[in-house]
Amino acid sequence: MAKIIFVLAAIMMLMNGIVAVDHIVGDDSGWSTPSSTNFYSSWADRQNIVVNDTLVFNFNTDAHTVAMVPREAFDACDAGNAQIHNVGPTEITLNETGTFFFICTVNGHCESGQKLAVNVTDS
């Protein structure tokens, strides 16, 4: 009987999206200056990111940064007063639905396409 309850609980957790997923940003390329300006948008289009999933930005410390910024700052490649993560890897858990924007603040990297917009859904 205990096994049946455990299995049912596990199924319910999966159905409710409780099992979070780590998404390695850029897959094997990691978080780096991309070969094309649409590299990270193409990567994001292939992801199904839901609440409580984590983005893992793999990069060498001090070679790149990650800053979560508003849309306007994303478009302008300007971190403004955003918290800047400069120690790699950096993990960011997405706790709510919406579109979230990330840039690298190293001079010229965002302008070269090292920027990411992700849409987070309920399921």
mmCIF file of N, CA and C in Angstrom:
data_model
loop_
_atom_site.group_PDB
_atom_site.id
_atom_site.type_symbol
_atom_site.label_atom_id
_atom_site.label_comp_id
_atom_site.label_asym_id
_atom_site.label_seq_id
_atom_site.Cartn_x
_atom_site.Cartn_y
_atom_site.Cartn_z
ATOM 1 N N MET A 1 0.820 -1.199 0.000
ATOM 2 C CA MET A 1 0.000 0.000 0.000
ATOM 3 C C MET A 1 0.867 1.268 0.000
ATOM 4 N N ALA A 2 1.963 1.234 0.780
ATOM 5 C CA ALA A 2 2.851 2.403 0.840
ATOM 6 C C ALA A 2 3.464 2.694 -0.526
ATOM 7 N N LYS A 3 3.791 1.642 -1.284
ATOM 8 C CA LYS A 3 4.369 1.834 -2.612
ATOM 9 C C LYS A 3 3.376 2.519 -3.541
ATOM 10 N N ILE A 4 2.132 2.144 -3.464
ATOM 11 C CA ILE A 4 1.099 2.743 -4.310
ATOM 12 C C ILE A 4 0.952 4.225 -3.986
ATOM 13 N N ILE A 5 0.950 4.569 -2.717
ATOM 14 C CA ILE A 5 0.830 5.978 -2.320
ATOM 15 C C ILE A 5 2.029 6.769 -2.816
ATOM 16 N N PHE A 6 3.228 6.198 -2.709
ATOM 17 C CA PHE A 6 4.437 6.868 -3.181
ATOM 18 C C PHE A 6 4.369 7.125 -4.683
ATOM 19 N N VAL A 7 3.947 6.112 -5.439
ATOM 20 C CA VAL A 7 3.847 6.248 -6.896
ATOM 21 C C VAL A 7 2.812 7.308 -7.255
ATOM 22 N N LEU A 8 1.677 7.300 -6.600
ATOM 23 C CA LEU A 8 0.645 8.302 -6.875
ATOM 24 C C LEU A 8 1.140 9.706 -6.544
ATOM 25 N N ALA A 9 1.862 9.846 -5.452
ATOM 26 C CA ALA A 9 2.412 11.157 -5.084
ATOM 27 C C ALA A 9 3.415 11.625 -6.124
ATOM 28 N N ALA A 10 4.255 10.722 -6.603
ATOM 29 C CA ALA A 10 5.242 11.073 -7.630
ATOM 30 C C ALA A 10 4.559 11.504 -8.917
ATOM 31 N N ILE A 11 3.523 10.805 -9.316
ATOM 32 C CA ILE A 11 2.778 11.159 -10.526
ATOM 33 C C ILE A 11 2.132 12.525 -10.374
ATOM 34 N N MET A 12 1.557 12.796 -9.227
ATOM 35 C CA MET A 12 0.912 14.091 -8.998
ATOM 36 C C MET A 12 1.938 15.221 -9.041
ATOM 37 N N MET A 13 3.129 14.991 -8.492
ATOM 38 C CA MET A 13 4.162 16.019 -8.531
ATOM 39 C C MET A 13 4.575 16.302 -9.965
ATOM 40 N N LEU A 14 4.730 15.267 -10.769
ATOM 41 C CA LEU A 14 5.089 15.456 -12.173
ATOM 42 C C LEU A 14 4.002 16.198 -12.923
ATOM 43 N N MET A 15 2.755 15.851 -12.670
ATOM 44 C CA MET A 15 1.637 16.491 -13.353
ATOM 45 C C MET A 15 1.517 17.957 -12.964
ATOM 46 N N ASN A 16 1.913 18.305 -11.757
ATOM 47 C CA ASN A 16 1.805 19.682 -11.289
ATOM 48 C C ASN A 16 3.062 20.494 -11.559
ATOM 49 N N GLY A 17 4.041 19.906 -12.236
ATOM 50 C CA GLY A 17 5.237 20.653 -12.591
ATOM 51 C C GLY A 17 6.167 20.918 -11.428
ATOM 52 N N ILE A 18 6.087 20.152 -10.364
ATOM 53 C CA ILE A 18 6.920 20.374 -9.197
ATOM 54 C C ILE A 18 8.366 19.985 -9.470
ATOM 55 N N VAL A 19 8.588 19.090 -10.377
ATOM 56 C CA VAL A 19 9.936 18.655 -10.688
ATOM 57 C C VAL A 19 10.580 19.722 -11.574
ATOM 58 N N ALA A 20 11.561 20.407 -11.009
ATOM 59 C CA ALA A 20 12.229 21.484 -11.731
ATOM 60 C C ALA A 20 13.320 20.922 -12.631
ATOM 61 N N VAL A 21 13.645 21.688 -13.673
ATOM 62 C CA VAL A 21 14.649 21.280 -14.651
ATOM 63 C C VAL A 21 15.746 22.339 -14.693
ATOM 64 N N ASP A 22 16.992 21.898 -14.806
ATOM 65 C CA ASP A 22 18.112 22.804 -15.042
ATOM 66 C C ASP A 22 18.313 22.919 -16.548
ATOM 67 N N HIS A 23 18.322 24.141 -17.047
ATOM 68 C CA HIS A 23 18.559 24.403 -18.469
ATOM 69 C C HIS A 23 19.960 24.985 -18.610
ATOM 70 N N ILE A 24 20.832 24.285 -19.298
ATOM 71 C CA ILE A 24 22.187 24.761 -19.535
ATOM 72 C C ILE A 24 22.132 25.757 -20.694
ATOM 73 N N VAL A 25 22.257 27.033 -20.370
ATOM 74 C CA VAL A 25 22.136 28.085 -21.382
ATOM 75 C C VAL A 25 23.202 27.891 -22.460
ATOM 76 N N GLY A 26 22.751 27.795 -23.708
ATOM 77 C CA GLY A 26 23.653 27.614 -24.837
ATOM 78 C C GLY A 26 24.145 26.190 -25.017
ATOM 79 N N ASP A 27 23.595 25.253 -24.232
ATOM 80 C CA ASP A 27 24.010 23.848 -24.293
ATOM 81 C C ASP A 27 25.535 23.743 -24.183
ATOM 82 N N ASP A 28 26.182 23.035 -25.106
ATOM 83 C CA ASP A 28 27.634 22.826 -25.030
ATOM 84 C C ASP A 28 28.441 24.107 -25.244
ATOM 85 N N SER A 29 27.848 25.106 -25.861
ATOM 86 C CA SER A 29 28.562 26.369 -26.076
ATOM 87 C C SER A 29 28.639 27.207 -24.812
ATOM 88 N N GLY A 30 27.723 26.960 -23.884
ATOM 89 C CA GLY A 30 27.704 27.732 -22.650
ATOM 90 C C GLY A 30 27.313 29.174 -22.885
ATOM 91 N N TRP A 31 27.658 30.011 -21.912
ATOM 92 C CA TRP A 31 27.371 31.446 -21.972
ATOM 93 C C TRP A 31 28.653 32.129 -22.441
ATOM 94 N N SER A 32 28.696 32.444 -23.733
ATOM 95 C CA SER A 32 29.895 33.023 -24.338
ATOM 96 C C SER A 32 29.477 33.934 -25.480
ATOM 97 N N THR A 33 30.431 34.641 -26.028
ATOM 98 C CA THR A 33 30.134 35.486 -27.176
ATOM 99 C C THR A 33 29.787 34.562 -28.340
ATOM 100 N N PRO A 34 28.558 34.651 -28.846
ATOM 101 C CA PRO A 34 28.103 33.676 -29.846
ATOM 102 C C PRO A 34 28.637 33.951 -31.247
ATOM 103 N N SER A 35 28.526 32.923 -32.066
ATOM 104 C CA SER A 35 28.958 33.046 -33.461
ATOM 105 C C SER A 35 27.956 33.833 -34.305
ATOM 106 N N SER A 36 26.711 33.936 -33.832
ATOM 107 C CA SER A 36 25.700 34.734 -34.533
ATOM 108 C C SER A 36 24.831 35.444 -33.507
ATOM 109 N N THR A 37 24.268 36.577 -33.897
ATOM 110 C CA THR A 37 23.493 37.376 -32.948
ATOM 111 C C THR A 37 22.174 36.732 -32.551
ATOM 112 N N ASN A 38 21.725 35.716 -33.282
ATOM 113 C CA ASN A 38 20.462 35.054 -32.931
ATOM 114 C C ASN A 38 20.687 33.706 -32.240
ATOM 115 N N PHE A 39 21.926 33.398 -31.866
ATOM 116 C CA PHE A 39 22.230 32.109 -31.251
ATOM 117 C C PHE A 39 21.374 31.846 -30.010
ATOM 118 N N TYR A 40 21.332 32.792 -29.075
ATOM 119 C CA TYR A 40 20.607 32.558 -27.819
ATOM 120 C C TYR A 40 19.093 32.628 -28.000
ATOM 121 N N SER A 41 18.608 33.418 -28.948
ATOM 122 C CA SER A 41 17.163 33.417 -29.197
ATOM 123 C C SER A 41 16.744 32.083 -29.805
ATOM 124 N N SER A 42 17.573 31.520 -30.672
ATOM 125 C CA SER A 42 17.284 30.192 -31.236
ATOM 126 C C SER A 42 17.320 29.129 -30.149
ATOM 127 N N TRP A 43 18.297 29.230 -29.236
ATOM 128 C CA TRP A 43 18.369 28.282 -28.128
ATOM 129 C C TRP A 43 17.095 28.376 -27.279
ATOM 130 N N ALA A 44 16.679 29.587 -26.941
ATOM 131 C CA ALA A 44 15.497 29.787 -26.098
ATOM 132 C C ALA A 44 14.235 29.252 -26.759
ATOM 133 N N ASP A 45 14.138 29.369 -28.070
ATOM 134 C CA ASP A 45 12.964 28.875 -28.799
ATOM 135 C C ASP A 45 12.798 27.359 -28.663
ATOM 136 N N ARG A 46 13.885 26.652 -28.398
ATOM 137 C CA ARG A 46 13.834 25.189 -28.273
ATOM 138 C C ARG A 46 13.562 24.722 -26.848
ATOM 139 N N GLN A 47 13.438 25.652 -25.900
ATOM 140 C CA GLN A 47 13.276 25.293 -24.497
ATOM 141 C C GLN A 47 11.815 25.382 -24.074
ATOM 142 N N ASN A 48 11.466 24.548 -23.111
ATOM 143 C CA ASN A 48 10.174 24.645 -22.437
ATOM 144 C C ASN A 48 10.484 24.952 -20.977
ATOM 145 N N ILE A 49 10.496 26.222 -20.648
ATOM 146 C CA ILE A 49 10.900 26.661 -19.312
ATOM 147 C C ILE A 49 9.648 26.960 -18.509
ATOM 148 N N VAL A 50 9.569 26.325 -17.347
ATOM 149 C CA VAL A 50 8.406 26.498 -16.476
ATOM 150 C C VAL A 50 8.861 27.026 -15.121
ATOM 151 N N VAL A 51 7.895 27.507 -14.346
ATOM 152 C CA VAL A 51 8.166 28.046 -13.016
ATOM 153 C C VAL A 51 8.976 27.041 -12.200
ATOM 154 N N ASN A 52 9.983 27.544 -11.514
ATOM 155 C CA ASN A 52 10.922 26.811 -10.657
ATOM 156 C C ASN A 52 12.049 26.128 -11.423
ATOM 157 N N ASP A 53 12.079 26.236 -12.747
ATOM 158 C CA ASP A 53 13.233 25.756 -13.502
ATOM 159 C C ASP A 53 14.408 26.709 -13.249
ATOM 160 N N THR A 54 15.607 26.211 -13.512
ATOM 161 C CA THR A 54 16.823 26.991 -13.288
ATOM 162 C C THR A 54 17.592 27.146 -14.591
ATOM 163 N N LEU A 55 18.059 28.365 -14.838
ATOM 164 C CA LEU A 55 18.976 28.615 -15.940
ATOM 165 C C LEU A 55 20.388 28.514 -15.389
ATOM 166 N N VAL A 56 21.223 27.711 -16.036
ATOM 167 C CA VAL A 56 22.616 27.560 -15.633
ATOM 168 C C VAL A 56 23.476 28.228 -16.697
ATOM 169 N N PHE A 57 24.136 29.307 -16.307
ATOM 170 C CA PHE A 57 25.017 30.046 -17.204
ATOM 171 C C PHE A 57 26.445 29.578 -16.941
ATOM 172 N N ASN A 58 26.977 28.756 -17.838
ATOM 173 C CA ASN A 58 28.352 28.260 -17.705
ATOM 174 C C ASN A 58 29.307 29.211 -18.417
ATOM 175 N N PHE A 59 30.212 29.811 -17.642
ATOM 176 C CA PHE A 59 31.221 30.706 -18.212
ATOM 177 C C PHE A 59 32.411 30.772 -17.267
ATOM 178 N N ASN A 60 33.536 31.192 -17.804
ATOM 179 C CA ASN A 60 34.728 31.375 -16.989
ATOM 180 C C ASN A 60 34.606 32.663 -16.187
ATOM 181 N N THR A 61 34.889 32.564 -14.904
ATOM 182 C CA THR A 61 34.840 33.728 -14.025
ATOM 183 C C THR A 61 35.664 34.867 -14.602
ATOM 184 N N ASP A 62 35.079 36.054 -14.584
ATOM 185 C CA ASP A 62 35.674 37.304 -15.061
ATOM 186 C C ASP A 62 35.793 37.404 -16.577
ATOM 187 N N ALA A 63 35.456 36.350 -17.314
ATOM 188 C CA ALA A 63 35.462 36.437 -18.774
ATOM 189 C C ALA A 63 34.119 36.944 -19.291
ATOM 190 N N HIS A 64 33.055 36.648 -18.540
ATOM 191 C CA HIS A 64 31.703 37.057 -18.901
ATOM 192 C C HIS A 64 30.953 37.394 -17.623
ATOM 193 N N THR A 65 29.757 37.923 -17.784
ATOM 194 C CA THR A 65 28.886 38.225 -16.655
ATOM 195 C C THR A 65 27.460 37.846 -17.037
ATOM 196 N N VAL A 66 26.579 37.859 -16.056
ATOM 197 C CA VAL A 66 25.150 37.686 -16.296
ATOM 198 C C VAL A 66 24.427 38.745 -15.469
ATOM 199 N N ALA A 67 23.540 39.471 -16.108
ATOM 200 C CA ALA A 67 22.685 40.428 -15.410
ATOM 201 C C ALA A 67 21.263 40.244 -15.904
ATOM 202 N N MET A 68 20.308 40.101 -14.966
ATOM 203 C CA MET A 68 18.897 40.060 -15.338
ATOM 204 C C MET A 68 18.418 41.508 -15.370
ATOM 205 N N VAL A 69 17.856 41.906 -16.512
ATOM 206 C CA VAL A 69 17.507 43.307 -16.748
ATOM 207 C C VAL A 69 16.083 43.422 -17.286
ATOM 208 N N PRO A 70 15.502 44.619 -17.207
ATOM 209 C CA PRO A 70 14.204 44.836 -17.855
ATOM 210 C C PRO A 70 14.349 44.871 -19.377
ATOM 211 N N ARG A 71 13.233 44.793 -20.065
ATOM 212 C CA ARG A 71 13.216 44.740 -21.537
ATOM 213 C C ARG A 71 13.984 45.900 -22.172
ATOM 214 N N GLU A 72 13.770 47.107 -21.665
ATOM 215 C CA GLU A 72 14.416 48.277 -22.251
ATOM 216 C C GLU A 72 15.940 48.171 -22.143
ATOM 217 N N ALA A 73 16.425 47.695 -21.004
ATOM 218 C CA ALA A 73 17.870 47.540 -20.804
ATOM 219 C C ALA A 73 18.419 46.422 -21.680
ATOM 220 N N PHE A 74 17.622 45.387 -21.888
ATOM 221 C CA PHE A 74 17.998 44.291 -22.785
ATOM 222 C C PHE A 74 18.196 44.827 -24.200
ATOM 223 N N ASP A 75 17.222 45.603 -24.664
ATOM 224 C CA ASP A 75 17.301 46.167 -26.010
ATOM 225 C C ASP A 75 18.492 47.107 -26.156
ATOM 226 N N ALA A 76 18.822 47.862 -25.093
ATOM 227 C CA ALA A 76 19.903 48.839 -25.137
ATOM 228 C C ALA A 76 21.251 48.267 -24.708
ATOM 229 N N CYS A 77 21.263 46.990 -24.288
ATOM 230 C CA CYS A 77 22.498 46.377 -23.756
ATOM 231 C C CYS A 77 23.092 47.229 -22.641
ATOM 232 N N ASP A 78 22.229 47.601 -21.685
ATOM 233 C CA ASP A 78 22.644 48.454 -20.567
ATOM 234 C C ASP A 78 22.144 47.840 -19.265
ATOM 235 N N ALA A 79 23.062 47.386 -18.425
ATOM 236 C CA ALA A 79 22.681 46.733 -17.172
ATOM 237 C C ALA A 79 22.155 47.711 -16.133
ATOM 238 N N GLY A 80 22.439 48.993 -16.279
ATOM 239 C CA GLY A 80 21.955 49.974 -15.307
ATOM 240 C C GLY A 80 22.360 49.586 -13.896
ATOM 241 N N ASN A 81 21.387 49.470 -13.011
ATOM 242 C CA ASN A 81 21.635 49.126 -11.612
ATOM 243 C C ASN A 81 21.390 47.650 -11.313
ATOM 244 N N ALA A 82 21.330 46.818 -12.324
ATOM 245 C CA ALA A 82 21.048 45.389 -12.125
ATOM 246 C C ALA A 82 22.188 44.711 -11.371
ATOM 247 N N GLN A 83 21.843 43.665 -10.645
ATOM 248 C CA GLN A 83 22.864 42.842 -9.995
ATOM 249 C C GLN A 83 23.633 42.097 -11.072
ATOM 250 N N ILE A 84 24.946 42.171 -11.013
ATOM 251 C CA ILE A 84 25.798 41.533 -12.019
ATOM 252 C C ILE A 84 26.503 40.342 -11.391
ATOM 253 N N HIS A 85 26.334 39.186 -12.002
ATOM 254 C CA HIS A 85 27.010 37.967 -11.557
ATOM 255 C C HIS A 85 28.258 37.797 -12.416
ATOM 256 N N ASN A 86 29.438 37.789 -11.790
ATOM 257 C CA ASN A 86 30.665 37.645 -12.571
ATOM 258 C C ASN A 86 31.452 36.397 -12.199
ATOM 259 N N VAL A 87 30.853 35.515 -11.422
ATOM 260 C CA VAL A 87 31.484 34.247 -11.057
ATOM 261 C C VAL A 87 30.712 33.130 -11.740
ATOM 262 N N GLY A 88 31.425 32.357 -12.559
ATOM 263 C CA GLY A 88 30.773 31.266 -13.275
ATOM 264 C C GLY A 88 31.016 29.939 -12.589
ATOM 265 N N PRO A 89 30.132 29.005 -12.749
ATOM 266 C CA PRO A 89 28.810 29.176 -13.369
ATOM 267 C C PRO A 89 27.853 29.908 -12.439
ATOM 268 N N THR A 90 26.854 30.525 -13.027
ATOM 269 C CA THR A 90 25.803 31.211 -12.280
ATOM 270 C C THR A 90 24.491 30.495 -12.550
ATOM 271 N N GLU A 91 23.746 30.226 -11.478
ATOM 272 C CA GLU A 91 22.431 29.584 -11.595
ATOM 273 C C GLU A 91 21.361 30.561 -11.153
ATOM 274 N N ILE A 92 20.313 30.688 -11.970
ATOM 275 C CA ILE A 92 19.197 31.576 -11.645
ATOM 276 C C ILE A 92 17.907 30.783 -11.764
ATOM 277 N N THR A 93 17.208 30.660 -10.635
ATOM 278 C CA THR A 93 15.927 29.953 -10.612
ATOM 279 C C THR A 93 14.817 30.941 -10.929
ATOM 280 N N LEU A 94 13.936 30.549 -11.824
ATOM 281 C CA LEU A 94 12.838 31.405 -12.283
ATOM 282 C C LEU A 94 11.574 31.020 -11.527
ATOM 283 N N ASN A 95 11.148 31.883 -10.606
ATOM 284 C CA ASN A 95 10.072 31.561 -9.667
ATOM 285 C C ASN A 95 8.698 32.062 -10.072
ATOM 286 N N GLU A 96 8.578 32.662 -11.232
ATOM 287 C CA GLU A 96 7.271 33.153 -11.667
ATOM 288 C C GLU A 96 7.188 33.145 -13.186
ATOM 289 N N THR A 97 5.970 33.255 -13.679
ATOM 290 C CA THR A 97 5.766 33.285 -15.130
ATOM 291 C C THR A 97 6.138 34.660 -15.672
ATOM 292 N N GLY A 98 6.397 34.699 -16.973
ATOM 293 C CA GLY A 98 6.713 35.962 -17.630
ATOM 294 C C GLY A 98 7.919 35.813 -18.526
ATOM 295 N N THR A 99 8.324 36.923 -19.106
ATOM 296 C CA THR A 99 9.507 36.946 -19.945
ATOM 297 C C THR A 99 10.632 37.601 -19.153
ATOM 298 N N PHE A 100 11.794 36.948 -19.162
ATOM 299 C CA PHE A 100 12.944 37.419 -18.402
ATOM 300 C C PHE A 100 14.105 37.649 -19.364
ATOM 301 N N PHE A 101 14.885 38.681 -19.080
ATOM 302 C CA PHE A 101 15.932 39.138 -19.987
ATOM 303 C C PHE A 101 17.283 39.127 -19.281
ATOM 304 N N PHE A 102 18.295 38.613 -19.978
ATOM 305 C CA PHE A 102 19.643 38.499 -19.428
ATOM 306 C C PHE A 102 20.643 39.012 -20.452
ATOM 307 N N ILE A 103 21.679 39.692 -19.959
ATOM 308 C CA ILE A 103 22.743 40.173 -20.840
ATOM 309 C C ILE A 103 24.100 39.917 -20.194
ATOM 310 N N CYS A 104 25.127 39.907 -21.022
ATOM 311 C CA CYS A 104 26.508 39.939 -20.552
ATOM 312 C C CYS A 104 26.916 41.406 -20.568
ATOM 313 N N THR A 105 27.522 41.861 -19.468
ATOM 314 C CA THR A 105 27.876 43.280 -19.361
ATOM 315 C C THR A 105 29.317 43.577 -19.781
ATOM 316 N N VAL A 106 30.071 42.569 -20.207
ATOM 317 C CA VAL A 106 31.433 42.809 -20.690
ATOM 318 C C VAL A 106 31.334 43.609 -21.988
ATOM 319 N N ASN A 107 32.178 44.598 -22.111
ATOM 320 C CA ASN A 107 32.136 45.532 -23.240
ATOM 321 C C ASN A 107 32.023 44.817 -24.594
ATOM 322 N N GLY A 108 30.938 45.100 -25.313
ATOM 323 C CA GLY A 108 30.736 44.588 -26.663
ATOM 324 C C GLY A 108 30.081 43.215 -26.750
ATOM 325 N N HIS A 109 29.996 42.475 -25.654
ATOM 326 C CA HIS A 109 29.455 41.117 -25.724
ATOM 327 C C HIS A 109 27.956 41.104 -25.997
ATOM 328 N N CYS A 110 27.201 41.928 -25.288
ATOM 329 C CA CYS A 110 25.755 41.978 -25.520
ATOM 330 C C CYS A 110 25.465 42.418 -26.952
ATOM 331 N N GLU A 111 26.172 43.426 -27.404
ATOM 332 C CA GLU A 111 25.980 43.922 -28.766
ATOM 333 C C GLU A 111 26.306 42.850 -29.805
ATOM 334 N N SER A 112 27.150 41.899 -29.433
ATOM 335 C CA SER A 112 27.513 40.790 -30.331
ATOM 336 C C SER A 112 26.538 39.621 -30.232
ATOM 337 N N GLY A 113 25.507 39.768 -29.401
ATOM 338 C CA GLY A 113 24.480 38.732 -29.302
ATOM 339 C C GLY A 113 24.489 37.929 -28.024
ATOM 340 N N GLN A 114 25.326 38.272 -27.054
ATOM 341 C CA GLN A 114 25.331 37.536 -25.789
ATOM 342 C C GLN A 114 24.260 38.119 -24.877
ATOM 343 N N LYS A 115 23.034 37.790 -25.257
ATOM 344 C CA LYS A 115 21.841 38.237 -24.543
ATOM 345 C C LYS A 115 20.766 37.191 -24.735
ATOM 346 N N LEU A 116 19.928 37.038 -23.737
ATOM 347 C CA LEU A 116 18.948 35.945 -23.739
ATOM 348 C C LEU A 116 17.623 36.440 -23.185
ATOM 349 N N ALA A 117 16.550 36.144 -23.898
ATOM 350 C CA ALA A 117 15.196 36.379 -23.417
ATOM 351 C C ALA A 117 14.505 35.028 -23.329
ATOM 352 N N VAL A 118 13.919 34.724 -22.165
ATOM 353 C CA VAL A 118 13.222 33.453 -21.995
ATOM 354 C C VAL A 118 11.806 33.695 -21.509
ATOM 355 N N ASN A 119 10.901 32.869 -21.990
ATOM 356 C CA ASN A 119 9.512 32.925 -21.565
ATOM 357 C C ASN A 119 9.269 31.777 -20.591
ATOM 358 N N VAL A 120 8.780 32.113 -19.395
ATOM 359 C CA VAL A 120 8.519 31.119 -18.358
ATOM 360 C C VAL A 120 7.013 30.954 -18.231
ATOM 361 N N THR A 121 6.570 29.695 -18.330
ATOM 362 C CA THR A 121 5.144 29.386 -18.252
ATOM 363 C C THR A 121 4.832 28.541 -17.011
ATOM 364 N N ASP A 122 3.547 28.336 -16.766
ATOM 365 C CA ASP A 122 3.110 27.497 -15.632
ATOM 366 C C ASP A 122 3.415 26.039 -15.872
ATOM 367 N N SER A 123 3.290 25.590 -17.115
ATOM 368 C CA SER A 123 3.532 24.166 -17.375
ATOM 369 C C SER A 123 3.900 23.961 -18.829
#
